[in-house]
Amino acid sequence: MKLGFGLYRHMLNEEHYKFAKQCGATHLVVHLVDYFGNVDNDKSSANQPIGATKGWGKAGNGELWSLEELLKIKAEINSHGMEWYAIENFDPSIWHDILLDGPQKAQQMELVKEQIRIVGEAGIPVFGYNFSLAGVSSRVVKPFARGGAVSVGMEGSVDETPLPNGMVWNMVYNENAPAGTVPCVSHDELWNRLQYFLENIIPVAEEAGVKMAAHPDDPPMPYVRNTPRLVYQPHMYQRLIDMQPSANNNLEFCLGTISEMTEGDVYEATHQYSSQNKIAYIHFRNVIGKVPDYKEVFVDEGDIDMFRVLEILKQNNYEGILIPDHTPQMSCEGSWYAGMAYAMGYISAAMKMV
């Protein structure tokens, strides 16, 4: 097991590379999509936006991340004594019709394939993705964590506001889309769309030497914003794995999301998927409660026995990385940094003890 850290696009600079290294990180997970485009999203605190009905902002311009750009970032990361382990999430501008089964689906599939080839050529071993129409939604921000630390959670209800045309995965890909909303489809239809994606991308990922890592739905509800979800119970991950058997068809295993699910058991799920060597990396965070009423809390105060999880991972020879993902904001200057430093210190010590 290795200690990693996640950085948003606006954090790809010397200050944040140093911060990650000072926290003990040896590997980085990088978000190249800019989730902070909406004016309501605060880059100064760096807390993950909740999205709300307006989403996170505008998606990109449909261009791929070039090999030159990736190699430049990789060199910067390496110069600070760390390795670039994963990219997390495609830009919706290059795969919205894959998610929506739109007219540009085949064309965008070729873009996604080329992006994975570029990632492989850059020597980045993992690509995380979230096959979701609504993305992360239905959360509120309140002082949920110990000592009144500000965090996110759900309070008994899910956002049922339909997605407007031109929006998918919390981001606007077409500001000039016609009026109306994204039609509601069945769970089977969404699984069929995922099947198309996996059948096309996994062979390319195998050739490129890149592991594809699927995130579970957050929050794990059957429907969010009038759209179905894929992985909202632990056993549903197995269906995704079995759809396209391959060493490159993997999971981005979010402990908090798994614990929020109404069925199953987070320890059994950890054993099930780590024993198959299917976990590419782990969002190592804690929660109290289950959907639709849960709170994200500090890593050492939630429902999950984090040491028990580490012991299961050790038993199954897990060799991937752990990152905090996100964490409550502490009541001081630099609230995001303090929260992350606390989580990193805890994870580092727990790994050493186990």
XYZ file of C-alpha atoms in Angstrom:
354
model
C 0.000 0.000 0.000
C 1.116 3.525 -0.786
C 0.040 6.938 0.466
C -1.329 9.187 -2.236
C -2.888 12.619 -2.509
C -5.440 14.151 -4.874
C -4.948 17.535 -6.543
C -7.448 19.601 -8.527
C -6.375 21.277 -11.767
C -5.861 24.708 -10.197
C -3.506 23.109 -7.664
C -0.977 21.831 -10.182
C 1.814 24.092 -9.000
C 4.900 24.032 -6.787
C 3.045 25.104 -3.640
C 0.667 22.155 -3.772
C 3.254 19.624 -4.890
C 5.286 20.601 -1.836
C 2.225 20.384 0.409
C 1.428 16.867 -0.819
C 5.032 15.778 -0.316
C 5.142 17.339 3.159
C 2.005 15.345 4.041
C 3.879 12.152 3.174
C 2.458 11.446 -0.281
C 4.507 9.362 -2.667
C 1.901 9.270 -5.451
C -0.646 11.726 -6.883
C -4.130 11.422 -8.335
C -4.785 14.433 -10.563
C -8.100 15.951 -11.646
C -7.593 17.664 -14.988
C -11.258 18.634 -15.323
C -11.944 22.036 -13.738
C -14.884 21.560 -11.356
C -14.665 25.122 -10.064
C -15.956 27.016 -13.109
C -19.219 28.060 -11.463
C -18.829 31.409 -9.679
C -20.350 29.859 -6.546
C -17.509 27.329 -6.299
C -14.706 28.529 -4.066
C -11.164 27.779 -5.228
C -9.739 29.564 -2.186
C -11.099 26.940 0.219
C -10.658 24.159 -2.375
C -13.530 22.174 -0.880
C -15.198 19.927 -3.458
C -18.221 21.770 -4.925
C -21.645 20.258 -4.164
C -22.941 21.115 -7.628
C -26.569 21.951 -6.783
C -28.927 22.466 -9.728
C -26.531 24.758 -11.634
C -23.730 22.198 -11.685
C -20.013 22.703 -11.290
C -19.573 24.960 -14.288
C -18.722 24.662 -17.957
C -17.039 21.595 -19.415
C -13.973 21.869 -21.633
C -13.785 22.658 -25.332
C -13.693 19.086 -26.617
C -9.912 18.953 -26.963
C -7.830 16.090 -25.583
C -5.130 16.525 -22.962
C -2.000 16.336 -25.089
C 1.043 14.170 -24.505
C 3.145 17.315 -24.142
C 0.853 18.668 -21.397
C 0.833 15.379 -19.497
C 4.612 14.951 -19.713
C 5.139 18.505 -18.445
C 2.928 17.882 -15.408
C 4.555 14.486 -14.830
C 8.029 16.048 -14.863
C 6.918 18.631 -12.293
C 5.503 15.887 -10.046
C 8.663 13.795 -10.399
C 10.843 16.815 -9.567
C 9.137 16.907 -6.162
C 9.885 13.254 -5.466
C 6.461 11.810 -6.305
C 4.891 9.674 -9.029
C 1.776 10.430 -11.083
C -0.432 7.434 -10.356
C -3.819 8.324 -11.858
C -5.985 10.838 -13.674
C -9.497 11.037 -12.285
C -12.420 11.673 -14.669
C -12.925 12.432 -18.329
C -13.955 15.908 -19.369
C -17.692 15.724 -20.226
C -16.987 17.656 -23.436
C -15.384 14.560 -25.000
C -17.822 11.868 -23.838
C -21.241 13.388 -23.085
C -22.888 11.472 -25.936
C -21.363 8.209 -24.704
C -23.129 8.816 -21.406
C -26.337 10.051 -23.073
C -26.337 7.692 -26.078
C -26.348 10.739 -28.324
C -25.621 11.155 -32.051
C -21.890 11.794 -31.533
C -21.375 8.615 -29.500
C -19.161 6.788 -32.005
C -17.104 9.899 -32.764
C -16.566 10.601 -29.076
C -15.635 6.985 -28.435
C -12.682 7.488 -30.773
C -11.688 10.594 -28.786
C -11.832 8.680 -25.511
C -9.753 5.863 -26.980
C -7.126 8.329 -28.155
C -7.068 9.980 -24.733
C -6.299 6.634 -23.092
C -3.542 5.971 -25.631
C -2.004 9.359 -24.776
C -2.260 8.624 -21.036
C -0.538 5.295 -21.580
C 2.222 6.883 -23.648
C 2.783 9.365 -20.826
C 3.302 6.432 -18.437
C 0.326 7.173 -16.172
C -0.916 3.742 -15.049
C -4.537 4.416 -13.971
C -7.529 6.366 -15.278
C -10.483 6.794 -12.922
C -13.953 7.548 -14.255
C -17.539 7.922 -13.067
C -20.122 6.605 -15.554
C -22.949 8.799 -14.328
C -25.477 11.176 -15.859
C -26.151 13.369 -12.826
C -22.752 13.012 -11.182
C -22.341 13.963 -7.527
C -25.531 15.678 -6.396
C -28.140 16.064 -3.621
C -25.663 17.063 -0.914
C -25.701 19.923 1.571
C -22.872 21.692 3.407
C -23.181 21.916 7.200
C -21.064 21.543 10.374
C -21.507 17.770 10.394
C -18.101 16.650 11.672
C -16.508 16.643 15.106
C -16.278 20.058 16.756
C -18.566 21.614 14.173
C -16.182 21.128 11.250
C -17.921 21.926 7.979
C -18.546 18.938 5.745
C -21.094 17.551 3.288
C -23.910 15.049 3.544
C -27.535 14.249 2.772
C -30.494 15.057 4.977
C -33.213 12.624 4.083
C -34.053 13.590 0.518
C -32.642 13.370 -2.980
C -32.637 16.084 -5.641
C -35.324 15.176 -8.177
C -34.768 18.213 -10.433
C -34.366 16.874 -13.996
C -31.080 17.599 -15.765
C -31.447 20.397 -18.320
C -30.424 19.678 -21.887
C -26.751 20.484 -22.380
C -25.709 19.261 -18.913
C -24.305 15.911 -17.855
C -22.177 14.788 -14.921
C -22.701 18.137 -13.145
C -21.192 20.170 -15.987
C -22.553 22.172 -18.913
C -21.211 20.911 -22.225
C -23.567 22.956 -24.444
C -24.651 26.411 -23.306
C -26.880 26.746 -26.387
C -28.768 23.483 -25.983
C -32.497 23.630 -26.789
C -34.895 24.059 -23.890
C -35.987 20.906 -22.132
C -34.564 18.194 -19.915
C -32.656 14.944 -20.286
C -35.215 12.118 -20.577
C -35.378 9.548 -17.815
C -34.169 6.108 -18.902
C -34.137 2.700 -17.254
C -31.295 1.182 -15.277
C -30.929 -1.475 -17.983
C -30.465 1.210 -20.624
C -27.670 2.834 -18.606
C -25.979 -0.550 -18.120
C -26.190 -1.071 -21.899
C -24.407 2.249 -22.405
C -21.709 1.163 -19.982
C -21.362 -2.140 -21.855
C -20.710 -0.234 -25.077
C -18.097 1.876 -23.313
C -16.292 -1.093 -21.733
C -16.311 -3.190 -24.906
C -14.626 -0.334 -26.741
C -12.258 1.106 -24.131
C -10.885 -1.952 -22.288
C -9.037 -3.430 -25.318
C -7.453 -0.022 -25.921
C -6.560 0.289 -22.229
C -4.918 -3.147 -22.370
C -2.760 -2.097 -25.297
C -1.909 1.221 -23.663
C -1.061 -0.295 -20.264
C -3.707 1.758 -18.460
C -6.082 0.422 -15.816
C -9.603 1.832 -16.036
C -11.040 2.422 -12.552
C -14.798 2.896 -12.062
C -16.133 5.032 -9.200
C -19.373 3.996 -7.451
C -22.321 6.394 -7.510
C -22.119 9.189 -4.958
C -24.580 9.458 -3.333
C -25.533 5.813 -3.882
C -29.243 6.265 -4.608
C -31.203 4.383 -7.317
C -32.132 7.681 -9.006
C -30.663 11.177 -8.717
C -32.020 14.161 -10.650
C -34.409 11.910 -12.570
C -31.550 9.747 -13.854
C -30.695 6.127 -12.968
C -27.491 5.107 -11.193
C -25.222 2.143 -11.911
C -23.296 1.155 -8.764
C -25.443 2.072 -5.750
C -25.070 -1.243 -3.893
C -21.769 -3.092 -3.300
C -22.654 -6.182 -5.344
C -23.243 -4.057 -8.464
C -19.509 -3.532 -8.810
C -19.221 -7.247 -9.636
C -21.572 -6.831 -12.591
C -19.299 -4.100 -13.959
C -16.205 -6.292 -13.559
C -17.861 -9.310 -15.156
C -19.112 -7.311 -18.152
C -15.604 -7.090 -19.613
C -13.212 -9.509 -17.896
C -9.745 -7.985 -17.979
C -6.893 -7.083 -15.689
C -7.468 -3.518 -16.920
C -11.138 -3.346 -15.876
C -10.799 -2.115 -12.297
C -12.443 -0.133 -9.532
C -11.896 3.249 -7.946
C -12.998 2.086 -4.504
C -14.573 4.838 -2.396
C -14.958 3.603 1.187
C -17.295 6.428 2.179
C -19.648 5.762 -0.717
C -19.631 2.000 -0.111
C -20.460 2.572 3.562
C -23.346 4.885 2.623
C -25.026 2.105 0.611
C -28.160 0.595 2.156
C -27.174 -3.015 1.463
C -24.026 -5.043 1.921
C -21.086 -4.545 4.219
C -18.043 -2.340 3.615
C -15.631 -4.973 4.999
C -17.091 -7.795 2.902
C -16.960 -5.552 -0.169
C -13.348 -4.613 0.534
C -12.420 -8.293 0.790
C -14.471 -9.300 -2.267
C -12.830 -6.826 -4.617
C -9.324 -6.660 -3.172
C -9.091 -10.473 -3.220
C -9.802 -10.304 -6.972
C -7.069 -7.667 -7.365
C -9.665 -5.317 -8.822
C -9.069 -2.176 -6.750
C -6.874 0.342 -8.564
C -6.976 2.974 -5.823
C -9.006 3.852 -2.750
C -10.756 6.969 -1.501
C -9.944 6.441 2.165
C -12.622 8.504 3.940
C -15.261 7.978 6.601
C -18.976 8.698 7.044
C -21.779 8.372 9.582
C -25.115 6.993 8.372
C -26.483 5.725 5.086
C -28.379 7.305 2.215
C -30.488 9.311 2.204
C -29.249 10.517 5.594
C -25.470 10.516 6.032
C -22.644 12.866 6.978
C -19.029 12.896 5.859
C -16.806 13.123 8.944
C -13.161 12.931 9.966
C -11.380 9.725 9.041
C -11.267 8.583 12.688
C -14.858 9.322 13.815
C -17.166 7.568 11.345
C -18.913 4.224 11.099
C -16.009 2.518 9.318
C -13.262 0.811 11.307
C -10.442 2.043 9.080
C -7.867 -0.262 10.688
C -10.051 -3.271 9.896
C -10.169 -2.148 6.266
C -6.368 -1.845 6.178
C -5.978 -5.298 7.680
C -8.200 -6.776 4.944
C -6.183 -4.967 2.280
C -2.924 -6.238 3.763
C -4.281 -9.789 3.907
C -5.109 -9.594 0.191
C -1.747 -8.026 -0.747
C -3.234 -4.750 -1.975
C -0.488 -2.733 -3.689
C -2.403 0.359 -4.812
C -2.701 3.760 -3.188
C -4.933 5.380 -0.582
C -5.971 9.040 -0.830
C -8.226 11.087 1.487
C -10.331 12.269 -1.500
C -12.028 14.994 0.552
C -12.423 15.665 4.254
C -14.114 18.082 6.685
C -12.844 21.658 6.760
C -11.123 22.644 10.001
C -11.876 25.940 11.756
C -8.715 27.864 11.011
C -6.966 29.677 8.206
C -6.295 27.223 5.414
C -9.233 25.018 6.452
C -8.877 22.649 3.479
C -5.133 22.231 4.065
C -5.585 21.558 7.771
C -8.274 18.955 7.102
C -6.182 17.216 4.497
C -3.040 17.272 6.621
C -4.993 15.695 9.498
C -6.318 12.930 7.222
C -2.913 12.288 5.680
C -1.242 12.029 9.077
C -3.861 9.564 10.278
C -3.633 7.388 7.156
C 0.164 7.401 7.232
C 0.248 6.301 10.862
C -2.467 3.682 10.371
C -0.617 2.161 7.423
C 2.571 1.927 9.456
C 0.761 0.271 12.363
C -0.921 -2.309 10.140
